[in-house]
Structure formats: structure tokens, C-alpha cells
Coordinates of C-alpha atoms and ligand atoms in Angstrom, one line a residue:
M1 CA 0.0 0.0 0.0
A2 CA 1.3 3.4 -0.9
D3 CA 2.2 5.9 1.9
K4 CA -0.6 8.2 1.0
F5 CA -3.7 7.1 -0.9
E6 CA -6.4 9.5 -2.1
Q7 CA -9.5 8.9 -4.1
L8 CA -10.5 12.0 -6.1
D9 CA -12.4 13.3 -9.1
A10 CA -9.4 14.7 -10.9
V11 CA -5.6 15.0 -10.9
V12 CA -4.1 17.9 -12.7
V13 CA -0.4 17.5 -13.5
G14 CA 1.5 20.8 -13.7
A15 CA 0.9 24.1 -11.9
G16 CA 1.8 26.5 -14.7
F17 CA -0.9 28.8 -16.2
G18 CA -2.8 25.8 -17.6
G19 CA -2.8 23.7 -14.5
M20 CA -3.7 26.6 -12.2
Y21 CA -6.8 27.6 -14.2
M22 CA -7.9 24.0 -14.6
L23 CA -7.7 23.6 -10.8
H24 CA -9.7 26.8 -10.3
L25 CA -12.4 25.7 -12.7
L26 CA -12.8 22.1 -11.3
G27 CA -12.7 23.4 -7.7
R28 CA -15.4 25.8 -8.5
M29 CA -17.5 23.0 -9.9
G30 CA -17.2 21.3 -6.5
L31 CA -15.0 18.4 -7.8
S32 CA -12.3 17.0 -5.5
V33 CA -9.0 17.7 -7.3
R34 CA -5.3 17.5 -6.6
G35 CA -2.5 19.4 -8.5
I36 CA 0.9 17.7 -8.8
E37 CA 3.8 19.9 -9.5
R38 CA 7.5 18.9 -10.0
G39 CA 8.7 22.4 -9.0
S40 CA 8.6 23.9 -5.5
D41 CA 6.0 26.5 -6.5
V42 CA 3.6 27.6 -9.3
G43 CA 4.5 29.2 -12.6
G44 CA 5.5 26.3 -14.9
T45 CA 7.8 27.5 -17.6
W46 CA 8.2 30.8 -15.8
F47 CA 9.3 28.9 -12.6
W48 CA 12.0 27.0 -14.5
N49 CA 13.3 29.5 -17.1
R50 CA 15.1 32.0 -15.0
Y51 CA 18.1 32.6 -17.3
P52 CA 19.2 36.2 -17.7
G53 CA 17.1 38.1 -20.1
C54 CA 14.2 35.7 -20.0
R55 CA 11.0 37.5 -21.0
C56 CA 7.8 36.9 -22.9
D57 CA 7.7 37.6 -26.7
V58 CA 3.9 38.3 -26.5
E59 CA 3.1 41.7 -25.1
S60 CA 2.2 41.9 -21.4
M61 CA -1.3 43.2 -21.9
E62 CA -2.0 40.2 -24.1
Y63 CA -0.1 37.5 -22.3
S64 CA -2.3 37.3 -19.2
Y65 CA -5.5 35.5 -18.1
Q66 CA -8.8 36.9 -19.3
F67 CA -11.2 34.8 -17.2
S68 CA -11.4 37.3 -14.4
S69 CA -12.0 41.0 -15.2
E70 CA -11.0 41.9 -11.6
L71 CA -7.7 40.2 -12.1
E72 CA -7.3 42.0 -15.4
Q73 CA -8.0 45.3 -13.9
E74 CA -5.9 45.0 -10.7
W75 CA -2.7 43.6 -12.1
E76 CA -0.2 46.3 -13.3
W77 CA 2.5 45.3 -15.9
T78 CA 5.6 47.5 -16.0
E79 CA 7.1 46.7 -19.4
R80 CA 5.8 46.2 -22.9
Y81 CA 7.2 42.6 -22.8
S82 CA 7.3 41.3 -19.2
A83 CA 10.4 39.8 -17.8
Q84 CA 10.3 36.4 -16.2
P85 CA 10.3 37.6 -12.5
E86 CA 7.2 39.7 -13.2
I87 CA 5.4 36.9 -14.9
L88 CA 6.3 34.6 -12.0
A89 CA 5.0 37.2 -9.5
Y90 CA 1.8 37.3 -11.5
A91 CA 1.5 33.5 -11.4
N92 CA 2.0 33.6 -7.6
H93 CA -0.6 36.4 -7.3
V94 CA -3.1 34.2 -9.2
A95 CA -2.4 31.2 -7.0
D96 CA -3.0 33.3 -3.8
R97 CA -5.9 35.3 -5.1
F98 CA -7.8 32.1 -6.1
G99 CA -6.6 30.0 -3.2
L100 CA -5.0 27.4 -5.4
R101 CA -1.9 26.5 -3.4
D102 CA -3.5 24.2 -0.9
S103 CA -4.7 21.8 -3.6
I104 CA -1.2 21.5 -5.1
R105 CA 1.4 19.0 -4.1
F106 CA 4.8 20.6 -4.9
N107 CA 8.2 19.0 -5.4
T108 CA 6.4 15.9 -6.7
E109 CA 6.6 14.2 -10.0
V110 CA 4.2 11.8 -11.6
T111 CA 6.1 8.5 -12.0
G112 CA 3.3 6.5 -13.5
A113 CA -0.4 6.6 -14.4
T114 CA -2.4 3.5 -15.3
W115 CA -6.0 3.3 -16.6
R116 CA -8.1 0.8 -14.6
S117 CA -11.1 -0.3 -16.6
E118 CA -12.9 -1.9 -13.6
G119 CA -13.3 1.4 -11.7
S120 CA -13.1 3.7 -14.8
A121 CA -10.3 5.6 -13.1
W122 CA -6.7 6.5 -13.3
R123 CA -4.2 5.2 -10.7
V124 CA -1.5 7.8 -10.4
Q125 CA 1.9 7.2 -8.6
T126 CA 4.2 10.0 -7.6
S127 CA 7.9 10.4 -6.6
Q128 CA 6.7 11.1 -3.1
G129 CA 5.0 7.7 -2.7
D130 CA 1.5 9.0 -3.3
E131 CA -1.1 6.8 -4.9
I132 CA -4.1 8.6 -6.2
E133 CA -7.2 7.2 -7.9
A134 CA -9.0 9.8 -10.0
R135 CA -11.7 9.7 -12.5
F136 CA -10.0 12.2 -14.7
L137 CA -6.3 12.8 -15.4
I138 CA -5.5 16.2 -16.9
M139 CA -2.0 16.8 -18.2
A140 CA -1.0 20.5 -18.0
T141 CA 2.6 19.6 -18.3
G142 CA 3.5 22.3 -20.8
C143 CA 4.9 22.1 -24.3
L144 CA 8.4 23.2 -23.6
S145 CA 9.2 21.7 -20.2
A146 CA 11.4 18.6 -20.9
A147 CA 14.9 19.9 -21.3
N148 CA 16.9 18.6 -24.2
V149 CA 20.6 18.3 -23.3
P150 CA 22.5 16.7 -26.2
D151 CA 24.2 13.5 -25.2
F152 CA 27.8 14.7 -26.0
P153 CA 30.4 12.1 -25.2
G154 CA 32.4 13.0 -22.1
R155 CA 29.6 15.0 -20.5
D156 CA 30.4 13.6 -17.1
Q157 CA 34.1 14.4 -17.4
Y158 CA 33.6 18.1 -17.7
Q159 CA 34.5 19.7 -14.3
G160 CA 33.2 23.2 -14.8
N161 CA 29.6 24.3 -14.2
T162 CA 26.9 23.4 -16.5
Y163 CA 23.4 25.0 -16.8
H164 CA 20.4 24.5 -19.0
T165 CA 18.4 27.6 -19.7
G166 CA 15.2 25.7 -18.8
A167 CA 16.4 24.7 -15.4
W168 CA 18.2 27.8 -14.2
P169 CA 19.2 28.0 -10.5
P170 CA 16.7 30.3 -8.7
E171 CA 19.5 32.1 -7.0
G172 CA 20.9 33.2 -10.4
I173 CA 24.5 32.9 -11.5
D174 CA 27.3 35.4 -11.4
F175 CA 29.5 34.9 -14.5
T176 CA 31.8 37.7 -13.6
G177 CA 35.4 37.0 -14.6
Q178 CA 34.4 33.6 -16.1
R179 CA 35.1 32.0 -19.5
V180 CA 31.6 31.0 -20.6
A181 CA 30.2 28.9 -23.5
V182 CA 26.7 29.1 -24.8
I183 CA 25.6 26.2 -27.0
G184 CA 22.7 27.0 -29.2
T185 CA 21.2 30.1 -30.8
G186 CA 17.4 29.7 -30.3
S187 CA 15.1 32.1 -28.4
S188 CA 16.6 31.3 -25.0
A189 CA 20.2 31.9 -26.2
I190 CA 19.2 35.0 -28.1
Q191 CA 17.7 36.5 -25.0
S192 CA 20.5 35.4 -22.6
I193 CA 23.6 36.0 -24.7
P194 CA 23.5 39.9 -24.5
L195 CA 23.4 39.8 -20.7
I196 CA 25.9 37.0 -20.2
A197 CA 28.2 38.9 -22.4
Q198 CA 28.0 41.9 -20.2
Q199 CA 29.1 39.8 -17.2
A200 CA 31.5 37.2 -18.4
A201 CA 35.2 37.8 -19.0
D202 CA 34.8 35.9 -22.3
L203 CA 31.8 34.4 -24.0
T204 CA 31.9 31.9 -26.9
V205 CA 28.7 31.0 -28.7
F206 CA 28.5 27.7 -30.5
Q207 CA 26.0 28.0 -33.3
R208 CA 24.7 25.1 -35.4
T209 CA 22.0 27.1 -37.2
P210 CA 21.7 30.8 -37.3
N211 CA 18.3 32.3 -36.4
Y212 CA 16.2 35.2 -37.5
S213 CA 15.6 37.7 -34.7
I214 CA 13.6 40.9 -34.7
P215 CA 14.3 43.6 -32.1
A216 CA 11.6 43.4 -29.4
Q217 CA 11.7 47.1 -29.0
N218 CA 10.9 46.5 -25.4
G219 CA 10.6 49.4 -22.9
P220 CA 8.4 50.6 -20.1
L221 CA 4.7 50.0 -20.6
D222 CA 3.0 53.4 -21.3
P223 CA 0.5 53.7 -18.5
Q224 CA -1.9 55.5 -20.9
V225 CA -1.8 52.5 -23.3
A226 CA -2.4 50.1 -20.4
A227 CA -5.3 52.3 -19.2
R228 CA -6.9 52.4 -22.6
I229 CA -6.7 48.6 -23.0
K230 CA -8.1 48.1 -19.6
Q231 CA -11.1 50.3 -20.4
N232 CA -11.9 48.0 -23.4
Y233 CA -10.3 44.7 -22.3
A234 CA -13.2 42.5 -23.4
D235 CA -13.1 44.0 -26.8
V236 CA -9.3 43.8 -27.1
R237 CA -9.4 40.1 -26.0
A238 CA -12.2 39.3 -28.5
R239 CA -10.3 40.9 -31.4
N240 CA -7.1 39.0 -30.3
R241 CA -8.9 35.7 -30.3
A242 CA -9.8 36.3 -33.9
Q243 CA -6.1 36.6 -34.8
P244 CA -4.2 33.6 -36.2
A245 CA -2.0 33.4 -33.1
A246 CA -4.5 35.0 -30.7
F247 CA -2.6 38.2 -30.2
G248 CA -1.6 41.4 -32.1
A249 CA -5.0 42.7 -33.1
D250 CA -4.0 46.3 -32.4
Y251 CA -1.3 46.5 -35.0
P252 CA -2.1 46.2 -38.7
R253 CA -1.9 42.6 -40.1
N254 CA -1.6 43.3 -43.8
T255 CA -3.1 41.0 -46.5
D256 CA -1.3 42.4 -49.6
S257 CA 1.5 40.6 -51.2
A258 CA 5.2 41.4 -50.7
L259 CA 5.6 40.6 -54.4
D260 CA 3.2 43.4 -55.5
A261 CA 5.0 46.2 -53.7
T262 CA 7.7 48.3 -55.3
P263 CA 11.1 47.8 -53.8
Q264 CA 11.0 51.1 -52.0
A265 CA 7.5 50.6 -50.6
R266 CA 8.5 47.1 -49.5
K267 CA 11.6 48.4 -47.8
E268 CA 9.6 51.1 -46.0
R269 CA 7.0 48.5 -44.8
F270 CA 9.6 46.1 -43.6
E271 CA 11.4 49.0 -41.8
A272 CA 8.2 50.1 -40.1
Y273 CA 7.5 46.5 -38.8
W274 CA 11.2 46.2 -37.8
Q275 CA 10.8 49.4 -35.8
H276 CA 7.5 48.2 -34.2
G277 CA 9.4 45.0 -33.2
G278 CA 8.8 41.4 -32.4
F279 CA 6.6 38.7 -34.1
M280 CA 4.4 41.3 -35.9
F281 CA 7.2 41.5 -38.4
L282 CA 5.5 38.5 -40.1
A283 CA 2.4 40.6 -40.6
A284 CA 4.2 43.2 -42.8
F285 CA 2.7 41.4 -45.8
G286 CA 0.0 38.7 -46.1
D287 CA 2.2 36.1 -47.8
I288 CA 5.4 36.0 -45.8
A289 CA 4.4 32.8 -44.1
M290 CA 2.8 31.2 -47.2
N291 CA 4.9 32.1 -50.2
M292 CA 8.6 31.2 -50.7
E293 CA 9.3 34.3 -52.8
A294 CA 7.6 36.7 -50.4
N295 CA 9.4 35.0 -47.6
A296 CA 12.8 35.4 -49.3
L297 CA 12.2 39.1 -49.6
A298 CA 11.5 39.4 -45.8
A299 CA 14.5 37.2 -45.1
D300 CA 16.7 39.4 -47.3
F301 CA 15.6 42.5 -45.3
V302 CA 16.6 40.8 -42.0
R303 CA 20.0 39.7 -43.4
G304 CA 20.6 43.3 -44.5
K305 CA 19.9 44.4 -40.9
I306 CA 22.3 41.8 -39.5
R307 CA 25.0 43.0 -41.9
E308 CA 24.4 46.6 -40.9
I309 CA 24.6 45.8 -37.2
V310 CA 27.5 43.3 -37.0
K311 CA 30.8 45.1 -37.8
D312 CA 32.9 42.0 -38.6
P313 CA 31.8 40.8 -42.0
D314 CA 32.7 37.2 -41.4
T315 CA 30.8 37.1 -38.2
A316 CA 27.9 38.8 -39.8
E317 CA 27.8 36.2 -42.6
L318 CA 27.8 33.4 -40.1
L319 CA 24.9 35.0 -38.3
C320 CA 22.8 35.3 -41.5
P321 CA 20.3 32.5 -41.7
D322 CA 19.5 31.0 -45.1
T323 CA 16.4 29.1 -44.0
V324 CA 12.8 30.1 -44.5
L325 CA 12.0 33.0 -42.2
G326 CA 9.5 32.0 -39.4
C327 CA 9.9 28.3 -40.2
K328 CA 11.8 27.9 -37.0
R329 CA 10.1 30.0 -34.4
L330 CA 11.0 33.7 -35.0
C331 CA 13.0 35.2 -32.1
A332 CA 12.7 38.7 -30.5
D333 CA 15.8 40.2 -28.9
T334 CA 17.3 43.1 -27.2
G335 CA 20.7 43.8 -28.6
Y336 CA 21.5 40.3 -29.7
F337 CA 23.3 40.9 -33.0
A338 CA 25.2 44.0 -31.6
T339 CA 26.5 41.8 -28.8
Y340 CA 28.9 40.2 -31.4
N341 CA 30.6 43.6 -31.7
R342 CA 31.9 43.2 -28.2
P343 CA 35.6 42.2 -28.0
N344 CA 34.8 39.5 -25.4
V345 CA 32.3 37.7 -27.6
H346 CA 33.2 35.0 -30.1
L347 CA 31.1 32.9 -32.5
V348 CA 32.0 29.4 -33.5
D349 CA 30.1 27.7 -36.3
V350 CA 29.5 24.1 -35.5
S351 CA 27.3 23.4 -38.5
E352 CA 29.9 21.4 -40.4
H353 CA 32.0 20.3 -37.5
P354 CA 29.7 19.4 -34.6
I355 CA 30.7 19.5 -31.0
E356 CA 32.6 16.2 -30.7
R357 CA 32.8 15.8 -27.0
L358 CA 33.2 17.5 -23.7
T359 CA 36.6 17.3 -21.9
K360 CA 37.7 17.9 -18.3
E361 CA 38.0 21.6 -19.1
G362 CA 35.8 22.4 -22.0
L363 CA 34.7 21.0 -25.3
V364 CA 36.1 20.0 -28.7
T365 CA 35.0 20.9 -32.1
N366 CA 36.8 20.6 -35.4
G367 CA 39.7 19.0 -33.5
Q368 CA 40.2 22.1 -31.3
E369 CA 39.6 22.3 -27.6
Y370 CA 38.0 25.3 -26.0
Q371 CA 38.2 25.8 -22.2
F372 CA 35.5 27.2 -20.1
D373 CA 34.5 27.8 -16.4
S374 CA 30.8 27.4 -17.3
I375 CA 28.9 25.9 -20.2
V376 CA 25.3 27.0 -20.8
F377 CA 23.1 24.6 -22.7
A378 CA 20.6 26.7 -24.6
T379 CA 19.7 23.6 -26.5
G380 CA 15.9 23.6 -26.2
F381 CA 13.4 21.0 -25.3
D382 CA 11.9 17.7 -26.2
A383 CA 8.9 19.8 -27.2
M384 CA 5.2 18.9 -26.9
T385 CA 5.6 15.2 -26.3
G386 CA 8.6 15.0 -23.9
A387 CA 6.8 16.0 -20.7
L388 CA 3.8 13.8 -21.4
L389 CA 5.9 10.7 -22.2
R390 CA 8.1 10.9 -19.2
C391 CA 5.0 10.3 -16.9
N392 CA 4.8 6.6 -18.0
I393 CA 1.1 6.7 -18.9
V394 CA -0.5 3.3 -19.6
G395 CA -4.0 3.2 -21.2
Q396 CA -6.5 0.5 -22.2
A397 CA -5.2 -3.0 -22.8
G398 CA -1.9 -2.2 -21.3
M399 CA -0.9 0.1 -24.1
S400 CA 1.6 2.8 -23.1
L401 CA 1.5 6.3 -24.5
K402 CA 5.1 5.8 -25.6
E403 CA 4.0 2.8 -27.7
K404 CA 1.0 4.5 -29.1
W405 CA 3.0 7.5 -30.2
S406 CA 6.1 5.6 -31.3
A407 CA 5.6 7.0 -34.9
G408 CA 4.7 10.5 -33.6
P409 CA 1.8 11.9 -31.5
R410 CA -1.8 11.2 -32.5
T411 CA -4.6 13.0 -30.9
Y412 CA -8.2 14.1 -31.5
L413 CA -8.3 17.9 -31.3
G414 CA -5.0 17.9 -29.4
L415 CA -7.1 17.1 -26.3
M416 CA -7.4 13.3 -26.1
T417 CA -5.8 10.2 -27.7
E418 CA -7.7 7.1 -28.5
G419 CA -7.2 4.2 -26.0
F420 CA -6.7 6.6 -23.0
P421 CA -10.2 7.3 -21.6
N422 CA -10.6 10.3 -19.3
L423 CA -7.1 11.5 -20.1
F424 CA -7.0 15.1 -21.2
M425 CA -4.0 17.0 -22.5
M426 CA -3.9 20.8 -22.3
T427 CA -2.4 22.3 -25.4
G428 CA -1.4 18.8 -26.6
P429 CA 0.0 18.0 -30.0
G430 CA -2.6 18.7 -32.6
S431 CA -3.8 21.9 -30.9
P432 CA -2.6 25.4 -31.7
S433 CA -0.6 25.5 -28.5
V434 CA 2.9 26.9 -29.3
L435 CA 1.6 28.7 -32.4
A436 CA -0.7 30.8 -30.3
N437 CA -0.8 33.0 -27.2
M438 CA -0.3 30.2 -24.6
I439 CA -2.4 31.7 -21.9
T440 CA -5.3 32.2 -24.3
G441 CA -4.8 28.6 -25.4
V442 CA -4.8 27.1 -22.0
E443 CA -7.9 29.0 -20.9
H444 CA -9.7 27.8 -23.9
H445 CA -8.7 24.2 -23.2
A446 CA -9.5 24.4 -19.5
E447 CA -13.0 25.7 -20.2
F448 CA -13.7 23.1 -22.8
I449 CA -12.5 20.3 -20.6
A450 CA -14.4 21.6 -17.5
R451 CA -17.6 21.8 -19.5
L452 CA -17.1 18.3 -20.9
I453 CA -16.6 16.9 -17.5
G454 CA -19.7 18.8 -16.2
W455 CA -21.7 17.4 -19.1
L456 CA -20.5 13.8 -18.5
D457 CA -21.6 14.1 -14.8
E458 CA -25.0 15.5 -15.9
Q459 CA -25.5 12.6 -18.3
G460 CA -24.3 10.1 -15.7
L461 CA -21.5 9.0 -17.9
A462 CA -18.3 7.6 -16.5
Q463 CA -16.0 7.7 -19.5
V464 CA -15.1 9.8 -22.5
A465 CA -12.5 8.8 -25.1
A466 CA -11.3 9.9 -28.5
D467 CA -12.9 7.9 -31.3
R468 CA -10.3 6.2 -33.6
S469 CA -11.6 7.4 -36.9
A470 CA -12.1 11.0 -35.6
E471 CA -8.5 10.9 -34.4
D472 CA -7.2 9.6 -37.8
Q473 CA -9.1 12.4 -39.5
W474 CA -7.8 15.0 -37.1
V475 CA -4.2 13.9 -37.7
D476 CA -4.8 14.5 -41.4
V477 CA -6.3 17.9 -40.8
V478 CA -3.3 19.0 -38.7
N479 CA -0.9 17.8 -41.5
L480 CA -2.9 19.4 -44.3
R481 CA -2.9 22.8 -42.5
A482 CA 0.8 22.7 -41.9
G483 CA 1.4 21.6 -45.5
A484 CA -0.3 24.8 -46.7
T485 CA 2.3 26.9 -44.9
L486 CA 6.1 27.1 -45.1
Y487 CA 6.5 25.4 -41.7
P488 CA 7.6 22.0 -42.9
N489 CA 10.6 23.5 -44.7
C490 CA 13.2 23.3 -42.0
N491 CA 14.4 21.2 -39.1
S492 CA 12.4 22.8 -36.3
W493 CA 11.4 21.6 -32.9
Y494 CA 7.7 21.9 -34.2
L495 CA 8.6 18.8 -36.2
G496 CA 10.6 17.1 -33.4
A497 CA 13.7 17.5 -35.6
N498 CA 15.9 18.9 -32.7
V499 CA 15.9 15.6 -30.8
P500 CA 17.8 12.7 -32.4
G501 CA 15.6 9.8 -33.1
K502 CA 12.3 11.7 -32.5
P503 CA 9.7 11.0 -35.2
R504 CA 9.4 13.8 -37.7
V505 CA 5.8 15.0 -37.4
F506 CA 4.5 18.6 -37.4
M507 CA 2.9 18.8 -34.0
P508 CA 0.9 22.0 -33.6
Y509 CA -2.4 23.0 -35.4
V510 CA -2.0 26.1 -37.5
G511 CA -4.7 28.7 -36.9
F512 CA -6.3 29.5 -33.5
P513 CA -9.7 31.0 -34.7
D514 CA -10.5 28.0 -36.9
Y515 CA -9.6 25.7 -34.1
V516 CA -11.8 27.5 -31.6
A517 CA -14.7 27.3 -34.2
T518 CA -14.1 23.6 -34.6
L519 CA -14.3 22.9 -30.9
K520 CA -17.5 25.0 -30.6
T521 CA -19.1 22.9 -33.3
V522 CA -18.0 19.7 -31.7
E523 CA -19.5 20.8 -28.4
E524 CA -22.7 22.1 -29.9
T525 CA -23.3 18.8 -31.8
G526 CA -23.0 16.6 -28.7
Y527 CA -19.3 16.1 -28.7
Q528 CA -18.9 14.4 -32.0
G529 CA -15.7 12.4 -32.4
F530 CA -15.8 11.4 -28.7
A531 CA -17.0 8.0 -27.5
F532 CA -18.8 7.6 -24.2
A533 CA -19.4 4.8 -21.7
Ligands
N01_601 O1 15.4 26.1 -27.8 P1 15.5 26.0 -29.4 P2 15.1 27.5 -27.0 N1 24.9 21.0 -31.0 O2 15.2 24.5 -29.7 C1 20.9 24.2 -30.7 C2 10.2 29.1 -26.4 N2 10.8 30.2 -25.8 O3 15.1 27.1 -25.6 O4 18.8 25.0 -34.6 C3 24.8 22.4 -31.2 O5 14.8 27.0 -30.2 C4 19.9 24.3 -31.8 O6 20.5 24.2 -33.0 P3 19.6 23.8 -34.3 C5 10.0 29.4 -27.9 O7 8.8 28.8 -28.4 C6 10.1 31.3 -25.6 O8 16.0 28.6 -27.4 O9 18.8 22.6 -33.9 N3 23.7 23.1 -31.1 C7 19.3 25.6 -31.4 O10 20.1 26.7 -31.9 C8 11.2 28.7 -28.4 O11 11.2 28.5 -29.8 C9 10.6 32.4 -25.1 O12 20.6 23.5 -35.4 C10 22.6 22.4 -30.7 C11 19.4 25.6 -29.9 O13 20.3 24.7 -29.5 C12 11.3 27.5 -27.6 O14 11.0 27.9 -26.3 C13 11.9 32.4 -24.7 C14 22.6 21.0 -30.4 C15 18.0 25.3 -29.3 O15 17.1 26.2 -29.7 C16 12.7 26.8 -27.5 O16 13.7 27.8 -27.4 C17 12.7 31.3 -24.8 C18 23.9 20.3 -30.6 N4 24.0 19.0 -30.4 C19 12.1 30.1 -25.4 N5 21.4 20.6 -30.0 C20 9.8 33.6 -25.0 O17 8.6 33.7 -25.2 C21 20.6 21.8 -30.1 N6 21.4 22.8 -30.5 C22 10.5 34.7 -24.8

């Protein structure tokens, strides 16, 4: 018998923004519910990612909950793009304000979850020796929470400090006087490199693939802008929900083609969007994300900017991507490219000569050893499936989720997978998730799941599961939608291409508004595509 046994209506795994709202909704419905969280506090991705420079790429007034107008009105953001400490403070405020903490078991990992047909319930085991039986298991484990640290030979020989951006020590790190390596040039690296460079004696960046980055143009949030938004928050939220990625309604999203504009007009438009900053650069023309030629024009503009900013021409060329712009997730930065003008910053291209191994004092590439006091792995995540699979979930007929997804994730609506009754995934593969404003996405999912559970109870039904044919059709829909964009044209983590051996499947659903409309229809027509018992 386990140390602690509980019998509950629901277990929610993860106390980030998704898990917290799910707990709030189910608690309000009067269900008995327990949150399980691996960290020592709430915040999810914002609890773990404390690297220098970490901030959100979606604007503060948009990257926040909308379920409570009181919360919306009382919380004050200080910057256009909030930094990690402020977002974590907001998460803590939400946990306190809605009394969520008591229902969460912290410092606890789910080590196994098995479906038991007899009782129509999940048996969940944790690292703290808990055993919980619950009718519903809701995975709010996040899309980018399983760190990917490449398995370089000699990793255990290296005697300096190692850090992963997604598991940064809460007390912070002082790199003063150190020789530091950063491996990777994705969003986390692009945000942290300028700040690490200011502290370290010497910084060497190991780049396998250069990335496009647009200046965030961050700054203090204008209180008048915040007040104006707060006066019309419901309207701003509604207009954002109608946007492809559920944000950015207040800045023009053009529909005209980059190919139709004169070179001068095109340059001026790109310049205006560059000055505005961030992701909205992709909205400068309607076809940047859909048409190779239009995309190439946008990419040329960004490469021109990199060459203007970076003084050493060889370094500038190394930093210029030749991939499709926006195919890998676009980055937003504060002074990233200019950092390479500092005398203490060096760039090493490992595209042709990969990092061979770690040594006692550093690492080796192209036959040369580089020595460091600290190595920062900005090497990303086993995205979208990693955190789900590490929970050892076993569904009907003893089938594990790992087996079921051995050729890539398969879901119905990104919410359920056939053979795993009463198991819900928040922002799972096959939902807009990482291609949309995450807080808006998790709120939408939490509300859908809560209503479905409420409906099951009203109907006296014990089980809901994804129907096999509905799942097959949904997988096709997700692929078709991705196929109509330029997303499949590069080795991105959206495709699982960053993790050796991971099946190459495009995981998120493209287009938040269509997705919301689909779920609305599904619900209004008696939950078509789901099977009940
Ligand atoms: O991770 P990444 P990230 N040898 O996977 C390189 C979100 N996020 O943590 O491109 C050498 O993008 C890898 O190279 P390559 C956001 O959605 C949000 O930066 O695979 N290099 C790449 O350069 C983001 O997209 C925010 O060739 C190796 C880097 O490591 C997602 O999280 C901020 C390597 C990994 O980049 C992930 O971002 C930060 C190897 N063996 C993150 N293995 C905000 O909202 C990997 N790399 C602000």
C-alpha cells in the first residue's frame, strides 16, 4: 500500500498557467481535485526558465488571463514585454488570489499513471510515494518543459559548471570573470547572450543554425496604453482571439503581397515593422508565411539588418540564416546581434564540425579544444511530447502512450488520444498550443475540458475517449494545415527535428480561430468524435 492514498475526481499535473486555471475551474464545480507539480512553486515555464534576459515575446497586456475581469484590472504590468520575474510574480498572485496553493502537491513528479477499466479511473503514482485514484487525469505539463541536453560524449568528465536555460538555478548565476560557453542560438540563447556577455570575461557562442531575430523594441509600458486597453479589455481580447495566433489585433496585419509592392514601398513597410518590433514583423505582408518568394524578400531584409549591425563581415555572414523566415520560431531580442561587436564575444560555427565531446576543461569541435569555467546549454526542449511521455502513462489494454506515439503523437483535437479514456491534454500536440498565445490557449482548453466533465456528470456517464476514426481524420487535418504553410521546410522543434531519433511529425495545429470554431461545433453537436461509456 502506498504511503498516501487518495480517491479524487481529478488529478491535474503541472501548476503552470494551464494547470492553475484547470484547478480553479474544477474546484469551482465542486470536484475534488489535486494538483501535482514537480517544482517547489507555481509558474511552470516561468518557474524554471530564470536565465538572464528571459521575458515573454507576447506583449504583457495580451499575455495574461482573461477569465477574471477583476484580475485583469488590478494587475499592473511594467514593461511592454514582461520579464520572467514579473510573470512569475503574476502566477503567484493568481495562486494566492484564487486560493490554489493548498490543492497542489509541490516537489512531486508523476512517475506512473495507469488506466483501470474496472473502476473507470486512473491510478497515479508519484515520486513522493502518493497513490491517487482519480476519474480524470489532466496533463497540464507544458509544451516546452522537458529539457533537451545533447548527449555529448564526455559530459560527465567536464569539471566546470553546466546549466540548462530551462532549469536555471533560482538564486541566479554570477558569471563575472568567467570564460563561458553558450551552446545554441534559439530564443533562450538570443535572450540570454547579451546579458551573459556583459558579465562574463569571455563568451563563446557555439552556433549550429543561425536564427532570424527581430528587435523586441521593449521598454516601459506606457500607462496610458495600459489604461486604454483596460477600459476595453473584453473587446481587445475578442479581437485578439480572432487573430491567427491569438494576439496582435491592435497592429495592422496586412493582407497584400510582398511581391506586388515596389522595392521602395516594400523596404519602408519592412522597416516600419522592424521598428515596431517582435513577431508582428511576419504581418508586414500577407504572404510572408505562405509564399517562398515573399518570404525570401523578408529574409533578405533581415539579413541586410544583420550585416548593418554586426561590424565584422565574417561574423555577420555566419549569423545570417539562409532558411525560411519564421519556419523555426522567430525570435525577438534586445541587442542580440550587436553583442557580437563586443571584444569579449566570439562565435564558433559548428554546422559542419559538430561538437565532438566534452573534456575535463571544456569542449572539442573541429579538432580544437575550447576551455570554459561554465557551459550554458541553450539547447531547447523535447517539445510537446517529452513531458507527457516521461510520466509513464498506460491506457487501455496495457498500451503505453510511448508505444501508441512511437511514430509520432496522434490526438483528437489535441485534447485526447484514443485508448486513453478520461485523459486530457492541455495544449497537446494537434492543438494550436505553441503557435498561439499560450495563456489564451490554456484558458480555452481548460474551459472546454471543464464543460465536458460537467456534461458527463450531468449525463451520468463515467467515460469519454477519442474515437479512432475521428483521431485519424484530425491527424490528417493537422498535417494538411501545416502543409499549406512554409513550416515543414526546416528542421524545427515543431517537427521534433531537434531531438535525435524523434519521429518527424508537425505537431501544432495552425490557426487559432478555426480551431476554436471547430471545438465550438464539436461541443454544440453533442461532442462528435468522442465515444462515451
Ligand atoms: O530552444 P531551441 P530554445 N549542438 O530549440 C541548438 C520558447 N521560448 O530554448 O537549430 C549544437 O529553439 C539548436 O541548433 P539547431 C520558444 O517557443 C520562448 O531557445 O537545432 N547546437 C538551437 O540553436 C522557443 O522556440 C521564449 O541546429 C545544438 C538551440 O540549440 C522555444 O521555447 C523564450 C545542439 C536550441 O534552440 C525553445 O527555445 C525562450 C547540438 N547538439 C524560449 N542541439 C519567449 O517567449 C541543439 N542545439 C521569450
